[in-house]
């Protein structure tokens, strides 16, 4: 299993049956493949519906996910406009949002929408999702391609939202924000605490219950 | 009631295009964007447009073709990452881009159409989005005051319309369209079908006809 | 024709073909009966639809006007929720609203929703309608039952909205607010300017074009 | 997807009634009010309620029966004129009444459900409605900052529901119901019919099922 699939697999274990979930584009879209059999979630798509499902067969006209890609829908789907979509998101009616990150810091700040002067795609729905969802999970590779830390003392890039991240899941570890403190909760198989310290700039405490990363057998 | 049908031709619509005008456009990654009207805006040669909508699609789809062909002076949008031309022109200083969180964009357009002076949102607090904005705190929570957006024209993509202008949208093509229908001085919808008044279930109407000035049938020449 | 019907008849002449109109309960609901033949209007009902029509035959389930009375609907009706209903009203998408009044003053202020300590029905949708409609017409009898003036220098009752009234139509006269000034525009047949002065407390000017009240032949 | 049906009985709902609780109720002159739930609130003996909705109907219809039977401590509403008992109790100082312009009430409830801190409305400026409220001016226009409303429970009247809780409303019975579905900690809808998931056209769903905690079938004993 590569890093992305490992992360998606671990994040999938965070979902509870009945959760309403919004998945960012990229890595998070792999998560439904790894849900436990007894966990059924409802996927919210910020372009205007609840009931996103996998594409089965031919594309359906005007049915795309928030990445603009053809998708499917489950029985009991509901369509709505963008104001209602974000009333649902901002109003706390989404249980979990999973997004990628460029940087997360030890205060729970997330930066994932721009690199000034280089890449300015825009925040899309990310600021509202991170502000409004009950549980914000950042799912990302632990370090940059050239080995730099992404879990920092303080984000240097423009923030997506301040102090909203609840968990960080990487291919090396699971961190949680508990009482405003970054806590190492799980370590991936074959990884040492020293490996994590070496690739993490943020200050964190190791949970007394810190264990091996919980993955399905 | 002998309401005349609101159908017009592209030629009639074109007489309303003006250099420098502002346009609200429906759509999310071009799904729900009236491609025929966008194409006619391009063909008309109108320029210096301010365009307002969720994203700028791609250089060869949706509203993106107006950017690729340099007809746009300013973009107000939540996401431009799928159209490299928008980012390139922005960084080169050729167009102005105002990035707005998607939910805030929806609310600002809704305010523009609903006679509201703005909304208080927690989205953007503690980020660069708050720069220059009025902030209010209630019960220890900070909010940004986000102000209305309106435009000279709204261009919508409907699925089915009746002759009075009542509109329905299809699936994920609804997105910003119903909000924009209230927020412009002139509202035109491109539609796949025009039926008689009464042929759309009144429960299913997503935009009441009184908000719509004109209809264009898709593919009309 | 009694005073109420006379007023309704005169107000009906104010409507233009294609107007979107919201009619208050009571007297204003008589207006559709007096519309010129070539004037078709769309009635907005603030409880959530456009396309209000007369009740023809048996009541239709869950179809009532804003007074809670069974009504009909025309082809091309659209239903919506209360937020949309008032987005339409506040947002200036209603061309004309016609309401009754307890008092109107020479500054265009209207009071029509409460008499402190006596009658406090609440404003319902009136404040939004008077604030948001493009043209606000007050349709009311010229004086109170005991002959007191209702068109005043300054309203003594709590206001519905400030400086929003555009016209006042009574059984005696039509007034218009022009450049912030109350102007007498029409006088009912058989009524003298002195009659109107006697029953009007407000200061007003007489339009150079002041004429007999325009009623259909 | 094996979602269990959200249908419950009146007895199950009754266990959630608490003295002093706040309740958002759908309806406009009792049209769109869940009469069975209101009747059960009355029968349960629950008291000191705060009720929030468009109007207080009449002493023997809709929410009005709770007022006539003195179960209400506070009313937030746009109109109480059709229920003389509300006015009488208010003037006698027996209940508290907060009168809110109808459009403002809709927006305040919408804010409560949408995570917004409030809206800026011109409605009420220059009237007693502005008393005690923050005012902001933009471009020479004054606005009142109107704050969100939420409640412990929302009681809705639907026309057709599916087992997941997706709701449709019928004609003018829609009114405040879809707004209230977002603005309470517990949302229950009384419905004329419950169908299988997938049996309501996804375009026609007016309240997504994720917002609804429970369904009660009309006339259920």
PDB file of N, CA and C in Angstrom, chain A residues 111-202:
ATOM      1  N   UNK A 111      -2.949  25.575   6.469  1.00  0.00           N
ATOM      2  CA  UNK A 111      -2.724  26.338   5.228  1.00  0.00           C
ATOM      3  C   UNK A 111      -2.795  25.345   4.086  1.00  0.00           C
ATOM      4  N   UNK A 112      -3.730  25.541   3.200  1.00  0.00           N
ATOM      5  CA  UNK A 112      -3.821  24.595   2.071  1.00  0.00           C
ATOM      6  C   UNK A 112      -4.366  25.217   0.796  1.00  0.00           C
ATOM      7  N   UNK A 113      -4.332  26.545   0.691  1.00  0.00           N
ATOM      8  CA  UNK A 113      -4.980  27.097  -0.513  1.00  0.00           C
ATOM      9  C   UNK A 113      -4.124  28.018  -1.355  1.00  0.00           C
ATOM     10  N   UNK A 114      -2.948  28.396  -0.878  1.00  0.00           N
ATOM     11  CA  UNK A 114      -2.117  29.210  -1.771  1.00  0.00           C
ATOM     12  C   UNK A 114      -0.665  29.253  -1.345  1.00  0.00           C
ATOM     13  N   UNK A 115       0.204  29.432  -2.338  1.00  0.00           N
ATOM     14  CA  UNK A 115       1.612  29.706  -2.123  1.00  0.00           C
ATOM     15  C   UNK A 115       1.879  31.026  -2.843  1.00  0.00           C
ATOM     16  N   UNK A 116       1.975  32.113  -2.064  1.00  0.00           N
ATOM     17  CA  UNK A 116       2.031  33.436  -2.694  1.00  0.00           C
ATOM     18  C   UNK A 116       3.060  33.515  -3.820  1.00  0.00           C
ATOM     19  N   UNK A 117       2.626  34.091  -4.931  1.00  0.00           N
ATOM     20  CA  UNK A 117       3.523  34.296  -6.068  1.00  0.00           C
ATOM     21  C   UNK A 117       3.748  33.055  -6.909  1.00  0.00           C
ATOM     22  N   UNK A 118       3.322  31.908  -6.391  1.00  0.00           N
ATOM     23  CA  UNK A 118       3.587  30.653  -7.120  1.00  0.00           C
ATOM     24  C   UNK A 118       2.308  29.966  -7.568  1.00  0.00           C
ATOM     25  N   UNK A 119       1.438  29.717  -6.574  1.00  0.00           N
ATOM     26  CA  UNK A 119       0.266  28.897  -6.858  1.00  0.00           C
ATOM     27  C   UNK A 119      -0.885  29.507  -6.072  1.00  0.00           C
ATOM     28  N   UNK A 120      -1.832  30.074  -6.778  1.00  0.00           N
ATOM     29  CA  UNK A 120      -2.948  30.731  -6.113  1.00  0.00           C
ATOM     30  C   UNK A 120      -4.264  30.185  -6.675  1.00  0.00           C
ATOM     31  N   UNK A 121      -4.564  28.938  -6.372  1.00  0.00           N
ATOM     32  CA  UNK A 121      -5.782  28.369  -6.960  1.00  0.00           C
ATOM     33  C   UNK A 121      -7.049  28.981  -6.367  1.00  0.00           C
ATOM     34  N   UNK A 122      -6.955  29.499  -5.149  1.00  0.00           N
ATOM     35  CA  UNK A 122      -8.164  29.969  -4.476  1.00  0.00           C
ATOM     36  C   UNK A 122      -8.609  28.960  -3.451  1.00  0.00           C
ATOM     37  N   UNK A 123      -9.412  29.434  -2.511  1.00  0.00           N
ATOM     38  CA  UNK A 123      -9.812  28.575  -1.393  1.00  0.00           C
ATOM     39  C   UNK A 123     -11.015  27.694  -1.717  1.00  0.00           C
ATOM     40  N   UNK A 124     -11.722  27.982  -2.791  1.00  0.00           N
ATOM     41  CA  UNK A 124     -12.927  27.202  -3.079  1.00  0.00           C
ATOM     42  C   UNK A 124     -13.795  27.127  -1.843  1.00  0.00           C
ATOM     43  N   UNK A 125     -14.210  25.910  -1.488  1.00  0.00           N
ATOM     44  CA  UNK A 125     -15.049  25.737  -0.306  1.00  0.00           C
ATOM     45  C   UNK A 125     -14.272  25.424   0.959  1.00  0.00           C
ATOM     46  N   UNK A 126     -12.930  25.408   0.864  1.00  0.00           N
ATOM     47  CA  UNK A 126     -12.135  24.896   1.985  1.00  0.00           C
ATOM     48  C   UNK A 126     -12.269  25.735   3.255  1.00  0.00           C
ATOM     49  N   UNK A 127     -12.306  27.047   3.118  1.00  0.00           N
ATOM     50  CA  UNK A 127     -12.389  27.886   4.329  1.00  0.00           C
ATOM     51  C   UNK A 127     -13.698  27.649   5.077  1.00  0.00           C
ATOM     52  N   UNK A 128     -14.783  27.529   4.327  1.00  0.00           N
ATOM     53  CA  UNK A 128     -16.071  27.264   4.965  1.00  0.00           C
ATOM     54  C   UNK A 128     -16.105  25.867   5.586  1.00  0.00           C
ATOM     55  N   UNK A 129     -15.541  24.899   4.876  1.00  0.00           N
ATOM     56  CA  UNK A 129     -15.530  23.528   5.398  1.00  0.00           C
ATOM     57  C   UNK A 129     -14.740  23.440   6.688  1.00  0.00           C
ATOM     58  N   UNK A 130     -13.561  24.047   6.707  1.00  0.00           N
ATOM     59  CA  UNK A 130     -12.713  23.944   7.889  1.00  0.00           C
ATOM     60  C   UNK A 130     -13.324  24.749   9.046  1.00  0.00           C
ATOM     61  N   UNK A 131     -14.009  25.833   8.710  1.00  0.00           N
ATOM     62  CA  UNK A 131     -14.661  26.638   9.749  1.00  0.00           C
ATOM     63  C   UNK A 131     -15.895  25.945  10.306  1.00  0.00           C
ATOM     64  N   UNK A 132     -16.641  25.265   9.441  1.00  0.00           N
ATOM     65  CA  UNK A 132     -17.962  24.806   9.852  1.00  0.00           C
ATOM     66  C   UNK A 132     -18.107  23.346  10.221  1.00  0.00           C
ATOM     67  N   UNK A 133     -17.272  22.475   9.684  1.00  0.00           N
ATOM     68  CA  UNK A 133     -17.457  21.043   9.950  1.00  0.00           C
ATOM     69  C   UNK A 133     -17.144  20.736  11.414  1.00  0.00           C
ATOM     70  N   UNK A 134     -17.848  19.759  11.966  1.00  0.00           N
ATOM     71  CA  UNK A 134     -17.631  19.429  13.378  1.00  0.00           C
ATOM     72  C   UNK A 134     -16.243  18.845  13.610  1.00  0.00           C
ATOM     73  N   UNK A 135     -15.768  18.067  12.678  1.00  0.00           N
ATOM     74  CA  UNK A 135     -14.473  17.401  12.828  1.00  0.00           C
ATOM     75  C   UNK A 135     -13.654  17.628  11.564  1.00  0.00           C
ATOM     76  N   UNK A 136     -12.511  18.270  11.726  1.00  0.00           N
ATOM     77  CA  UNK A 136     -11.642  18.574  10.587  1.00  0.00           C
ATOM     78  C   UNK A 136     -10.423  17.681  10.648  1.00  0.00           C
ATOM     79  N   UNK A 137     -10.290  16.828   9.639  1.00  0.00           N
ATOM     80  CA  UNK A 137      -9.141  15.919   9.565  1.00  0.00           C
ATOM     81  C   UNK A 137      -8.272  16.337   8.384  1.00  0.00           C
ATOM     82  N   UNK A 138      -6.998  16.590   8.661  1.00  0.00           N
ATOM     83  CA  UNK A 138      -6.063  16.851   7.577  1.00  0.00           C
ATOM     84  C   UNK A 138      -5.377  15.540   7.224  1.00  0.00           C
ATOM     85  N   UNK A 139      -5.508  15.169   5.965  1.00  0.00           N
ATOM     86  CA  UNK A 139      -4.919  13.919   5.469  1.00  0.00           C
ATOM     87  C   UNK A 139      -3.846  14.288   4.459  1.00  0.00           C
ATOM     88  N   UNK A 140      -2.586  14.041   4.841  1.00  0.00           N
ATOM     89  CA  UNK A 140      -1.507  14.485   3.932  1.00  0.00           C
ATOM     90  C   UNK A 140      -0.241  13.670   4.180  1.00  0.00           C
ATOM     91  N   UNK A 141       0.634  13.683   3.190  1.00  0.00           N
ATOM     92  CA  UNK A 141       1.936  13.054   3.412  1.00  0.00           C
ATOM     93  C   UNK A 141       2.703  13.872   4.449  1.00  0.00           C
ATOM     94  N   UNK A 142       3.513  13.176   5.243  1.00  0.00           N
ATOM     95  CA  UNK A 142       4.108  13.792   6.414  1.00  0.00           C
ATOM     96  C   UNK A 142       5.067  14.932   6.074  1.00  0.00           C
ATOM     97  N   UNK A 143       5.785  14.776   4.975  1.00  0.00           N
ATOM     98  CA  UNK A 143       6.802  15.774   4.608  1.00  0.00           C
ATOM     99  C   UNK A 143       6.648  16.168   3.149  1.00  0.00           C
ATOM    100  N   UNK A 144       7.286  17.281   2.794  1.00  0.00           N
ATOM    101  CA  UNK A 144       7.265  17.710   1.390  1.00  0.00           C
ATOM    102  C   UNK A 144       8.119  16.762   0.564  1.00  0.00           C
ATOM    103  N   UNK A 145       8.028  16.919  -0.754  1.00  0.00           N
ATOM    104  CA  UNK A 145       8.761  16.009  -1.632  1.00  0.00           C
ATOM    105  C   UNK A 145      10.261  16.037  -1.362  1.00  0.00           C
ATOM    106  N   UNK A 146      10.785  17.213  -0.971  1.00  0.00           N
ATOM    107  CA  UNK A 146      12.223  17.279  -0.674  1.00  0.00           C
ATOM    108  C   UNK A 146      12.510  17.088   0.818  1.00  0.00           C
ATOM    109  N   UNK A 147      11.546  16.484   1.533  1.00  0.00           N
ATOM    110  CA  UNK A 147      11.810  16.092   2.916  1.00  0.00           C
ATOM    111  C   UNK A 147      11.549  17.153   3.965  1.00  0.00           C
ATOM    112  N   UNK A 148      11.064  18.328   3.557  1.00  0.00           N
ATOM    113  CA  UNK A 148      10.799  19.396   4.514  1.00  0.00           C
ATOM    114  C   UNK A 148       9.577  19.101   5.369  1.00  0.00           C
ATOM    115  N   UNK A 149       9.582  19.676   6.580  1.00  0.00           N
ATOM    116  CA  UNK A 149       8.451  19.457   7.490  1.00  0.00           C
ATOM    117  C   UNK A 149       7.227  20.213   7.016  1.00  0.00           C
ATOM    118  N   UNK A 150       6.051  19.600   7.196  1.00  0.00           N
ATOM    119  CA  UNK A 150       4.765  20.254   6.893  1.00  0.00           C
ATOM    120  C   UNK A 150       3.974  20.478   8.178  1.00  0.00           C
ATOM    121  N   UNK A 151       4.391  19.776   9.242  1.00  0.00           N
ATOM    122  CA  UNK A 151       3.734  19.971  10.545  1.00  0.00           C
ATOM    123  C   UNK A 151       4.685  20.862  11.346  1.00  0.00           C
ATOM    124  N   UNK A 152       4.260  22.138  11.469  1.00  0.00           N
ATOM    125  CA  UNK A 152       5.184  23.197  11.867  1.00  0.00           C
ATOM    126  C   UNK A 152       4.827  23.805  13.218  1.00  0.00           C
ATOM    127  N   UNK A 153       5.770  24.587  13.733  1.00  0.00           N
ATOM    128  CA  UNK A 153       5.464  25.414  14.895  1.00  0.00           C
ATOM    129  C   UNK A 153       4.423  26.461  14.513  1.00  0.00           C
ATOM    130  N   UNK A 154       4.615  27.047  13.357  1.00  0.00           N
ATOM    131  CA  UNK A 154       3.701  28.092  12.909  1.00  0.00           C
ATOM    132  C   UNK A 154       3.672  28.095  11.384  1.00  0.00           C
ATOM    133  N   UNK A 155       2.477  28.046  10.820  1.00  0.00           N
ATOM    134  CA  UNK A 155       2.347  28.062   9.356  1.00  0.00           C
ATOM    135  C   UNK A 155       2.968  29.333   8.796  1.00  0.00           C
ATOM    136  N   UNK A 156       3.720  29.200   7.703  1.00  0.00           N
ATOM    137  CA  UNK A 156       4.258  30.391   7.033  1.00  0.00           C
ATOM    138  C   UNK A 156       3.367  30.799   5.856  1.00  0.00           C
ATOM    139  N   UNK A 157       2.570  29.887   5.368  1.00  0.00           N
ATOM    140  CA  UNK A 157       1.682  30.193   4.237  1.00  0.00           C
ATOM    141  C   UNK A 157       0.367  30.786   4.757  1.00  0.00           C
ATOM    142  N   UNK A 158      -0.352  31.494   3.912  1.00  0.00           N
ATOM    143  CA  UNK A 158      -1.647  32.061   4.314  1.00  0.00           C
ATOM    144  C   UNK A 158      -2.595  30.962   4.796  1.00  0.00           C
ATOM    145  N   UNK A 159      -3.267  31.240   5.905  1.00  0.00           N
ATOM    146  CA  UNK A 159      -4.124  30.226   6.527  1.00  0.00           C
ATOM    147  C   UNK A 159      -5.431  30.010   5.770  1.00  0.00           C
ATOM    148  N   UNK A 160      -5.952  28.803   5.931  1.00  0.00           N
ATOM    149  CA  UNK A 160      -7.296  28.469   5.462  1.00  0.00           C
ATOM    150  C   UNK A 160      -8.301  28.768   6.569  1.00  0.00           C
ATOM    151  N   UNK A 161      -7.913  28.456   7.788  1.00  0.00           N
ATOM    152  CA  UNK A 161      -8.723  28.811   8.958  1.00  0.00           C
ATOM    153  C   UNK A 161      -7.829  28.654  10.177  1.00  0.00           C
ATOM    154  N   UNK A 162      -8.178  29.376  11.229  1.00  0.00           N
ATOM    155  CA  UNK A 162      -7.355  29.392  12.433  1.00  0.00           C
ATOM    156  C   UNK A 162      -7.905  28.429  13.479  1.00  0.00           C
ATOM    157  N   UNK A 163      -7.016  27.568  13.994  1.00  0.00           N
ATOM    158  CA  UNK A 163      -7.330  26.718  15.150  1.00  0.00           C
ATOM    159  C   UNK A 163      -8.549  25.824  14.952  1.00  0.00           C
ATOM    160  N   UNK A 164      -8.657  25.186  13.814  1.00  0.00           N
ATOM    161  CA  UNK A 164      -9.833  24.357  13.560  1.00  0.00           C
ATOM    162  C   UNK A 164      -9.491  22.889  13.358  1.00  0.00           C
ATOM    163  N   UNK A 165      -8.222  22.564  13.114  1.00  0.00           N
ATOM    164  CA  UNK A 165      -7.868  21.169  12.820  1.00  0.00           C
ATOM    165  C   UNK A 165      -8.028  20.324  14.082  1.00  0.00           C
ATOM    166  N   UNK A 166      -8.617  19.144  13.924  1.00  0.00           N
ATOM    167  CA  UNK A 166      -8.811  18.241  15.058  1.00  0.00           C
ATOM    168  C   UNK A 166      -7.860  17.048  15.013  1.00  0.00           C
ATOM    169  N   UNK A 167      -7.547  16.601  13.798  1.00  0.00           N
ATOM    170  CA  UNK A 167      -6.621  15.463  13.661  1.00  0.00           C
ATOM    171  C   UNK A 167      -5.771  15.642  12.416  1.00  0.00           C
ATOM    172  N   UNK A 168      -4.576  15.054  12.466  1.00  0.00           N
ATOM    173  CA  UNK A 168      -3.716  14.992  11.286  1.00  0.00           C
ATOM    174  C   UNK A 168      -3.368  13.522  11.074  1.00  0.00           C
ATOM    175  N   UNK A 169      -3.587  13.039   9.869  1.00  0.00           N
ATOM    176  CA  UNK A 169      -3.236  11.657   9.557  1.00  0.00           C
ATOM    177  C   UNK A 169      -2.221  11.668   8.419  1.00  0.00           C
ATOM    178  N   UNK A 170      -1.057  11.114   8.687  1.00  0.00           N
ATOM    179  CA  UNK A 170      -0.030  10.982   7.641  1.00  0.00           C
ATOM    180  C   UNK A 170       0.332   9.495   7.507  1.00  0.00           C
ATOM    181  N   UNK A 171       1.257   9.205   6.610  1.00  0.00           N
ATOM    182  CA  UNK A 171       1.670   7.805   6.448  1.00  0.00           C
ATOM    183  C   UNK A 171       2.554   7.354   7.614  1.00  0.00           C
ATOM    184  N   UNK A 172       2.968   8.317   8.456  1.00  0.00           N
ATOM    185  CA  UNK A 172       3.827   7.981   9.596  1.00  0.00           C
ATOM    186  C   UNK A 172       3.091   7.962  10.925  1.00  0.00           C
ATOM    187  N   UNK A 173       2.047   8.807  11.046  1.00  0.00           N
ATOM    188  CA  UNK A 173       1.489   9.032  12.378  1.00  0.00           C
ATOM    189  C   UNK A 173       0.065   9.581  12.333  1.00  0.00           C
ATOM    190  N   UNK A 174      -0.567   9.481  13.499  1.00  0.00           N
ATOM    191  CA  UNK A 174      -1.826  10.186  13.729  1.00  0.00           C
ATOM    192  C   UNK A 174      -1.603  11.150  14.887  1.00  0.00           C
ATOM    193  N   UNK A 175      -1.910  12.425  14.652  1.00  0.00           N
ATOM    194  CA  UNK A 175      -1.858  13.441  15.704  1.00  0.00           C
ATOM    195  C   UNK A 175      -3.287  13.908  16.000  1.00  0.00           C
ATOM    196  N   UNK A 176      -3.503  14.300  17.270  1.00  0.00           N
ATOM    197  CA  UNK A 176      -4.799  14.902  17.607  1.00  0.00           C
ATOM    198  C   UNK A 176      -4.551  16.178  18.381  1.00  0.00           C
ATOM    199  N   UNK A 177      -5.461  17.135  18.220  1.00  0.00           N
ATOM    200  CA  UNK A 177      -5.415  18.340  19.044  1.00  0.00           C
ATOM    201  C   UNK A 177      -6.319  18.117  20.248  1.00  0.00           C
ATOM    202  N   UNK A 178      -5.695  18.084  21.437  1.00  0.00           N
ATOM    203  CA  UNK A 178      -6.438  17.842  22.667  1.00  0.00           C
ATOM    204  C   UNK A 178      -6.168  19.007  23.615  1.00  0.00           C
ATOM    205  N   UNK A 179      -7.234  19.689  24.002  1.00  0.00           N
ATOM    206  CA  UNK A 179      -7.096  20.879  24.863  1.00  0.00           C
ATOM    207  C   UNK A 179      -6.048  21.838  24.312  1.00  0.00           C
ATOM    208  N   UNK A 180      -6.098  22.049  23.009  1.00  0.00           N
ATOM    209  CA  UNK A 180      -5.211  23.030  22.386  1.00  0.00           C
ATOM    210  C   UNK A 180      -3.776  22.565  22.211  1.00  0.00           C
ATOM    211  N   UNK A 181      -3.518  21.296  22.515  1.00  0.00           N
ATOM    212  CA  UNK A 181      -2.148  20.788  22.422  1.00  0.00           C
ATOM    213  C   UNK A 181      -2.064  19.699  21.350  1.00  0.00           C
ATOM    214  N   UNK A 182      -0.968  19.714  20.602  1.00  0.00           N
ATOM    215  CA  UNK A 182      -0.767  18.691  19.585  1.00  0.00           C
ATOM    216  C   UNK A 182      -0.246  17.418  20.242  1.00  0.00           C
ATOM    217  N   UNK A 183      -0.966  16.327  20.039  1.00  0.00           N
ATOM    218  CA  UNK A 183      -0.662  15.077  20.733  1.00  0.00           C
ATOM    219  C   UNK A 183      -0.430  13.971  19.701  1.00  0.00           C
ATOM    220  N   UNK A 184       0.675  13.272  19.825  1.00  0.00           N
ATOM    221  CA  UNK A 184       0.941  12.115  18.960  1.00  0.00           C
ATOM    222  C   UNK A 184       0.153  10.931  19.502  1.00  0.00           C
ATOM    223  N   UNK A 185      -0.746  10.405  18.687  1.00  0.00           N
ATOM    224  CA  UNK A 185      -1.656   9.362  19.172  1.00  0.00           C
ATOM    225  C   UNK A 185      -1.284   7.979  18.642  1.00  0.00           C
ATOM    226  N   UNK A 186      -0.769   7.920  17.414  1.00  0.00           N
ATOM    227  CA  UNK A 186      -0.447   6.627  16.814  1.00  0.00           C
ATOM    228  C   UNK A 186       0.778   6.760  15.916  1.00  0.00           C
ATOM    229  N   UNK A 187       1.533   5.653  15.860  1.00  0.00           N
ATOM    230  CA  UNK A 187       2.728   5.597  15.005  1.00  0.00           C
ATOM    231  C   UNK A 187       2.572   4.433  14.032  1.00  0.00           C
ATOM    232  N   UNK A 188       2.858   4.683  12.761  1.00  0.00           N
ATOM    233  CA  UNK A 188       2.685   3.630  11.760  1.00  0.00           C
ATOM    234  C   UNK A 188       3.649   2.467  12.014  1.00  0.00           C
ATOM    235  N   UNK A 189       3.259   1.270  11.590  1.00  0.00           N
ATOM    236  CA  UNK A 189       4.132   0.099  11.767  1.00  0.00           C
ATOM    237  C   UNK A 189       5.504   0.336  11.123  1.00  0.00           C
ATOM    238  N   UNK A 190       6.563  -0.005  11.863  1.00  0.00           N
ATOM    239  CA  UNK A 190       7.917   0.131  11.305  1.00  0.00           C
ATOM    240  C   UNK A 190       8.494   1.529  11.429  1.00  0.00           C
ATOM    241  N   UNK A 191       7.735   2.444  11.985  1.00  0.00           N
ATOM    242  CA  UNK A 191       8.215   3.819  12.152  1.00  0.00           C
ATOM    243  C   UNK A 191       8.557   4.041  13.630  1.00  0.00           C
ATOM    244  N   UNK A 192       9.608   4.821  13.894  1.00  0.00           N
ATOM    245  CA  UNK A 192       9.978   5.078  15.287  1.00  0.00           C
ATOM    246  C   UNK A 192       9.603   6.507  15.671  1.00  0.00           C
ATOM    247  N   UNK A 193       9.536   6.736  16.965  1.00  0.00           N
ATOM    248  CA  UNK A 193       9.273   8.079  17.472  1.00  0.00           C
ATOM    249  C   UNK A 193      10.349   9.038  16.974  1.00  0.00           C
ATOM    250  N   UNK A 194      11.578   8.556  16.847  1.00  0.00           N
ATOM    251  CA  UNK A 194      12.665   9.407  16.377  1.00  0.00           C
ATOM    252  C   UNK A 194      12.456   9.814  14.914  1.00  0.00           C
ATOM    253  N   UNK A 195      11.965   8.858  14.101  1.00  0.00           N
ATOM    254  CA  UNK A 195      11.636   9.199  12.704  1.00  0.00           C
ATOM    255  C   UNK A 195      10.654  10.370  12.673  1.00  0.00           C
ATOM    256  N   UNK A 196       9.651  10.271  13.530  1.00  0.00           N
ATOM    257  CA  UNK A 196       8.603  11.296  13.526  1.00  0.00           C
ATOM    258  C   UNK A 196       9.168  12.625  13.998  1.00  0.00           C
ATOM    259  N   UNK A 197       9.925  12.587  15.085  1.00  0.00           N
ATOM    260  CA  UNK A 197      10.537  13.831  15.567  1.00  0.00           C
ATOM    261  C   UNK A 197      11.404  14.457  14.485  1.00  0.00           C
ATOM    262  N   UNK A 198      12.117  13.649  13.745  1.00  0.00           N
ATOM    263  CA  UNK A 198      13.026  14.161  12.713  1.00  0.00           C
ATOM    264  C   UNK A 198      12.261  14.871  11.598  1.00  0.00           C
ATOM    265  N   UNK A 199      11.032  14.445  11.362  1.00  0.00           N
ATOM    266  CA  UNK A 199      10.298  15.007  10.220  1.00  0.00           C
ATOM    267  C   UNK A 199       9.161  15.931  10.641  1.00  0.00           C
ATOM    268  N   UNK A 200       9.135  16.291  11.903  1.00  0.00           N
ATOM    269  CA  UNK A 200       8.062  17.137  12.427  1.00  0.00           C
ATOM    270  C   UNK A 200       8.695  18.336  13.113  1.00  0.00           C
ATOM    271  N   UNK A 201       8.355  19.552  12.660  1.00  0.00           N
ATOM    272  CA  UNK A 201       8.921  20.738  13.308  1.00  0.00           C
ATOM    273  C   UNK A 201       8.121  21.124  14.543  1.00  0.00           C
ATOM    274  N   UNK A 202       6.807  20.868  14.504  1.00  0.00           N
ATOM    275  CA  UNK A 202       5.933  21.282  15.606  1.00  0.00           C
ATOM    276  C   UNK A 202       6.344  20.611  16.912  1.00  0.00           C
TER     277      UNK A 202
END
